[in-house]
Amino acid sequence: MRVCKVSVMDREEWMYKLPRVGNNLSLLHHVRKFVATAKKHCVSLARERTICSCNNYQNKCLQEGGVVQSHLIRHDFFKDYTVWKFHSEADLSVTSASE
């Protein structure tokens, strides 16, 4: 697994602090990038669906990419999911401890 170059603080900003109402293009842009990353990870695992990280499913359900995108915009991300360990990233605390 790899660790993304985007800092956890940057993610906290757009994942949890950008408004979910109206036409927030910044949020949509970031969510689309997340879903694209998640889809690439699925392809590498030979899986067709993506783990949904919305508040409702909390990384426990597989969905089509468009559904995941919609859920993330409507329901927010699962609390404190800034290291995408179910979507191709290593846990930063484990990575830091081993360095």
Coordinates of N, CA, C and O in Angstrom, one line a residue:
M1 N 0.8 -1.2 0.0 CA 0.0 0.0 0.0 C 0.9 1.2 0.0 O 2.0 1.2 0.4
R2 N 0.3 2.3 -0.4 CA 1.1 3.6 -0.4 C 0.4 4.6 0.5 O -0.8 4.5 0.8
V3 N 1.2 5.6 0.8 CA 0.6 6.7 1.6 C 0.5 7.9 0.7 O 1.4 8.3 0.0
C4 N -0.7 8.5 0.7 CA -0.9 9.7 -0.2 C -0.1 10.9 0.3 O 0.1 11.1 1.5
K5 N 0.2 11.8 -0.7 CA 1.0 12.9 -0.3 C 0.2 14.1 0.3 O 0.7 15.0 0.8
V6 N -1.1 14.0 0.2 CA -2.0 15.0 0.7 C -2.0 14.8 2.3 O -2.1 13.7 2.8
S7 N -1.8 16.0 2.9 CA -1.8 15.9 4.4 C -3.1 15.6 5.0 O -4.2 15.9 4.4
V8 N -3.1 15.0 6.2 CA -4.3 14.6 6.9 C -5.1 15.9 7.2 O -6.3 16.0 7.1
M9 N -4.4 17.0 7.5 CA -5.1 18.3 7.8 C -5.9 18.8 6.6 O -7.0 19.2 6.7
D10 N -5.3 18.7 5.4 CA -5.9 19.1 4.2 C -7.2 18.3 4.0 O -8.3 18.8 3.6
R11 N -7.1 17.0 4.2 CA -8.3 16.1 4.0 C -9.4 16.5 5.0 O -10.5 16.5 4.7
E12 N -9.0 16.7 6.3 CA -10.0 17.1 7.3 C -10.8 18.3 6.8 O -12.0 18.4 7.1
E13 N -10.1 19.2 6.2 CA -10.7 20.5 5.8 C -11.8 20.2 4.7 O -12.9 20.6 4.9
W14 N -11.5 19.5 3.7 CA -12.5 19.3 2.6 C -13.5 18.2 2.9 O -14.6 18.2 2.6
M15 N -13.0 17.1 3.7 CA -13.9 16.0 3.9 C -15.0 16.3 5.0 O -16.1 15.8 4.9
Y16 N -14.6 17.2 5.9 CA -15.5 17.4 7.0 C -16.0 18.8 7.2 O -17.0 19.0 8.0
K17 N -15.4 19.8 6.6 CA -15.7 21.2 6.9 C -16.4 21.9 5.7 O -17.0 23.0 5.9
L18 N -16.2 21.4 4.5 CA -16.9 22.1 3.4 C -18.4 21.8 3.4 O -18.8 20.6 3.8
P19 N -19.2 22.8 3.1 CA -20.7 22.6 3.2 C -21.2 21.6 2.2 O -20.7 21.5 1.1
R20 N -22.2 20.8 2.6 CA -22.8 19.8 1.7 C -24.0 20.3 0.9 O -24.6 19.6 0.2
V21 N -24.3 21.5 1.1 CA -25.5 22.1 0.4 C -25.1 23.0 -0.7 O -23.9 23.5 -0.7
G22 N -25.9 23.3 -1.6 CA -25.6 24.1 -2.7 C -24.7 23.5 -3.7 O -24.6 22.2 -3.8
N23 N -24.1 24.3 -4.5 CA -23.2 23.7 -5.6 C -21.8 24.0 -5.2 O -21.1 24.8 -5.8
N24 N -21.3 23.3 -4.2 CA -19.9 23.4 -3.8 C -19.0 22.6 -4.7 O -18.8 21.4 -4.6
L25 N -18.4 23.3 -5.7 CA -17.6 22.6 -6.7 C -16.3 22.1 -6.1 O -15.8 21.1 -6.6
S26 N -15.8 22.7 -5.1 CA -14.6 22.2 -4.5 C -14.8 20.9 -3.8 O -14.0 20.0 -4.0
L27 N -15.9 20.7 -3.1 CA -16.2 19.5 -2.5 C -16.4 18.4 -3.6 O -15.8 17.3 -3.5
L28 N -17.1 18.7 -4.6 CA -17.4 17.8 -5.7 C -16.1 17.3 -6.3 O -15.9 16.1 -6.6
H29 N -15.2 18.2 -6.6 CA -13.9 17.9 -7.1 C -13.1 16.9 -6.3 O -12.6 15.9 -6.7
H30 N -13.0 17.2 -5.0 CA -12.3 16.3 -4.0 C -13.0 14.9 -3.9 O -12.3 13.9 -3.9
V31 N -14.3 14.9 -3.9 CA -15.0 13.6 -3.8 C -14.8 12.8 -5.1 O -14.5 11.6 -5.0
R32 N -14.8 13.5 -6.2 CA -14.5 12.7 -7.5 C -13.1 12.2 -7.5 O -12.9 11.0 -8.0
K33 N -12.1 12.9 -7.0 CA -10.8 12.4 -6.9 C -10.7 11.2 -6.0 O -10.0 10.2 -6.2
F34 N -11.4 11.3 -4.8 CA -11.4 10.1 -3.9 C -12.0 8.9 -4.6 O -11.5 7.8 -4.5
V35 N -13.1 9.1 -5.3 CA -13.8 7.9 -5.9 C -12.9 7.4 -7.0 O -12.8 6.2 -7.2
A36 N -12.2 8.2 -7.8 CA -11.3 7.7 -8.8 C -10.2 6.9 -8.2 O -9.8 5.8 -8.7
T37 N -9.6 7.4 -7.0 CA -8.6 6.6 -6.3 C -9.1 5.3 -5.9 O -8.5 4.2 -6.0
A38 N -10.4 5.3 -5.3 CA -11.0 4.1 -4.8 C -11.2 3.1 -6.0 O -11.0 1.9 -5.8
K39 N -11.6 3.6 -7.1 CA -11.9 2.7 -8.3 C -10.6 2.0 -8.7 O -10.6 0.9 -9.1
K40 N -9.5 2.8 -8.8 CA -8.2 2.2 -9.1 C -7.8 1.1 -8.2 O -7.3 0.1 -8.6
H41 N -8.1 1.4 -6.9 CA -7.8 0.3 -5.9 C -8.6 -0.9 -6.1 O -8.1 -2.0 -6.0
C42 N -9.9 -0.7 -6.5 CA -10.7 -1.9 -6.8 C -10.2 -2.7 -8.0 O -10.2 -3.9 -7.9
V43 N -9.8 -2.0 -9.0 CA -9.3 -2.7 -10.2 C -8.1 -3.5 -9.8 O -7.9 -4.7 -10.2
S44 N -7.2 -2.9 -8.9 CA -6.0 -3.7 -8.5 C -6.4 -4.9 -7.7 O -5.6 -5.9 -7.6
L45 N -7.5 -4.9 -7.1 CA -8.0 -6.1 -6.3 C -9.0 -7.0 -7.1 O -9.5 -7.9 -6.6
A46 N -9.2 -6.6 -8.4 CA -10.1 -7.4 -9.2 C -11.5 -7.4 -8.7 O -12.2 -8.3 -8.7
R47 N -11.9 -6.2 -8.1 CA -13.2 -6.1 -7.6 C -14.0 -5.0 -8.4 O -13.4 -4.0 -8.8
E48 N -15.3 -5.2 -8.6 CA -16.0 -4.3 -9.4 C -16.6 -3.1 -8.6 O -16.8 -2.0 -9.2
R49 N -16.9 -3.3 -7.4 CA -17.5 -2.2 -6.6 C -16.5 -1.6 -5.5 O -15.5 -2.3 -5.2
T50 N -16.9 -0.4 -5.1 CA -16.0 0.3 -4.2 C -16.6 0.3 -2.8 O -17.8 0.3 -2.6
I51 N -15.8 0.2 -1.8 CA -16.2 0.3 -0.4 C -16.8 1.7 -0.1 O -16.1 2.7 -0.4
C52 N -18.0 1.8 0.4 CA -18.6 3.1 0.6 C -18.2 3.7 2.0 O -18.4 3.0 3.0
S53 N -17.6 4.8 2.0 CA -17.1 5.5 3.2 C -18.0 6.5 3.8 O -17.6 7.4 4.5
C54 N -19.3 6.5 3.4 CA -20.2 7.5 3.9 C -20.6 7.2 5.4 O -20.3 6.1 5.9
N55 N -21.2 8.1 6.0 CA -21.6 7.9 7.4 C -22.6 6.8 7.6 O -22.6 6.1 8.6
N56 N -23.4 6.5 6.6 CA -24.4 5.4 6.7 C -23.7 4.0 6.6 O -24.0 3.2 7.4
Y57 N -22.8 3.9 5.7 CA -22.2 2.5 5.5 C -20.9 2.3 6.2 O -20.5 1.1 6.4
Q58 N -20.2 3.3 6.5 CA -19.0 3.3 7.4 C -18.0 2.2 6.9 O -17.5 1.4 7.7
N59 N -17.7 2.1 5.6 CA -16.7 1.2 5.1 C -17.1 -0.3 5.2 O -16.3 -1.2 5.3
K60 N -18.4 -0.5 5.2 CA -18.9 -1.9 5.4 C -19.8 -2.4 4.3 O -20.4 -3.4 4.4
C61 N -19.8 -1.6 3.2 CA -20.7 -2.0 2.1 C -20.1 -1.6 0.7 O -19.5 -0.6 0.6
L62 N -20.2 -2.5 -0.2 CA -19.7 -2.2 -1.6 C -20.8 -1.6 -2.4 O -21.9 -2.0 -2.4
Q63 N -20.4 -0.5 -3.2 CA -21.3 0.2 -4.0 C -20.7 0.5 -5.3 O -19.4 0.5 -5.4
E64 N -21.4 0.9 -6.3 CA -20.9 1.4 -7.6 C -20.3 2.8 -7.3 O -20.7 3.5 -6.4
G65 N -19.3 3.2 -8.1 CA -18.6 4.5 -7.9 C -19.6 5.7 -7.8 O -19.4 6.6 -6.9
G66 N -20.6 5.7 -8.7 CA -21.5 6.9 -8.7 C -22.3 6.9 -7.4 O -22.6 8.0 -6.9
V67 N -22.7 5.8 -6.9 CA -23.4 5.7 -5.6 C -22.6 6.2 -4.5 O -23.0 7.0 -3.6
V68 N -21.3 5.8 -4.5 CA -20.4 6.2 -3.4 C -20.3 7.7 -3.4 O -20.3 8.4 -2.4
Q69 N -20.1 8.3 -4.6 CA -19.9 9.7 -4.8 C -21.2 10.4 -4.2 O -21.1 11.4 -3.5
S70 N -22.3 10.0 -4.6 CA -23.6 10.6 -4.1 C -23.7 10.5 -2.6 O -24.1 11.4 -2.0
H71 N -23.4 9.3 -2.1 CA -23.5 9.1 -0.6 C -22.6 10.1 0.1 O -22.9 10.6 1.2
L72 N -21.3 10.2 -0.4 CA -20.4 11.1 0.3 C -20.8 12.5 0.3 O -20.6 13.2 1.3
I73 N -21.4 13.0 -0.8 CA -21.9 14.3 -0.8 C -23.1 14.5 0.1 O -23.2 15.5 0.8
R74 N -24.0 13.6 0.1 CA -25.2 13.7 0.9 C -25.0 13.4 2.4 O -25.6 14.0 3.2
H75 N -24.2 12.4 2.7 CA -24.2 11.9 4.0 C -22.8 12.1 4.7 O -22.6 11.7 5.8
D76 N -21.9 12.8 4.1 CA -20.6 13.0 4.7 C -19.7 11.7 4.7 O -20.3 10.6 4.5
F77 N -18.5 11.9 4.9 CA -17.6 10.7 5.1 C -17.7 10.2 6.5 O -18.1 10.9 7.5
F78 N -17.4 8.9 6.7 CA -17.4 8.3 8.0 C -16.4 9.0 8.9 O -15.4 9.4 8.4
K79 N -16.8 9.2 10.1 CA -16.0 10.0 11.0 C -14.5 9.6 11.1 O -14.2 8.4 11.3
D80 N -13.6 10.6 11.0 CA -12.2 10.4 11.2 C -11.6 9.4 10.1 O -10.5 8.8 10.4
Y81 N -12.1 9.3 9.0 CA -11.5 8.5 7.9 C -10.6 9.3 7.0 O -10.9 9.5 5.9
T82 N -9.5 9.8 7.6 CA -8.6 10.6 6.8 C -7.4 9.8 6.2 O -6.8 10.3 5.3
V83 N -7.2 8.6 6.8 CA -6.2 7.7 6.1 C -7.1 6.7 5.5 O -7.8 5.9 6.1
W84 N -7.0 6.6 4.1 CA -7.9 5.8 3.4 C -7.4 4.3 3.3 O -7.1 3.8 2.2
K85 N -7.4 3.7 4.5 CA -6.8 2.3 4.5 C -7.7 1.3 3.8 O -7.1 0.2 3.4
F86 N -8.9 1.6 3.5 CA -9.7 0.6 2.7 C -9.7 1.0 1.2 O -10.4 0.4 0.4
H87 N -9.0 2.1 0.9 CA -9.0 2.6 -0.5 C -7.5 2.8 -0.9 O -7.3 3.8 -1.6
S88 N -6.6 2.0 -0.5 CA -5.2 1.9 -1.1 C -4.2 2.5 -0.2 O -3.0 2.4 -0.5
E89 N -4.4 3.1 0.9 CA -3.4 3.7 1.7 C -3.1 2.9 3.0 O -3.9 2.3 3.6
A90 N -1.8 3.0 3.4 CA -1.4 2.4 4.6 C -1.8 3.3 5.8 O -2.0 4.5 5.6
D91 N -1.9 2.7 7.0 CA -2.2 3.5 8.2 C -0.9 4.3 8.5 O 0.2 3.7 8.7
L92 N -1.0 5.6 8.6 CA 0.1 6.4 8.8 C 0.8 6.1 10.1 O 2.0 6.2 10.2
S93 N 0.1 5.7 11.1 CA 0.7 5.4 12.4 C 1.6 4.2 12.3 O 2.6 4.1 12.9
V94 N 1.2 3.2 11.5 CA 2.0 2.0 11.3 C 3.2 2.3 10.5 O 4.3 1.9 10.8
T95 N 3.0 3.1 9.4 CA 4.1 3.5 8.6 C 5.1 4.3 9.4 O 6.3 4.1 9.3
S96 N 4.7 5.3 10.2 CA 5.6 6.1 11.0 C 6.4 5.3 12.0 O 7.6 5.5 12.2
A97 N 5.7 4.3 12.6 CA 6.4 3.5 13.6 C 7.5 2.6 13.0 O 8.4 2.3 13.7
S98 N 7.3 2.2 11.7 CA 8.3 1.3 11.1 C 9.4 2.1 10.5 O 10.4 1.4 10.1
E99 N 9.4 3.4 10.4 CA 10.5 4.1 9.8 C 11.6 4.4 10.7 O 11.4 4.5 11.9

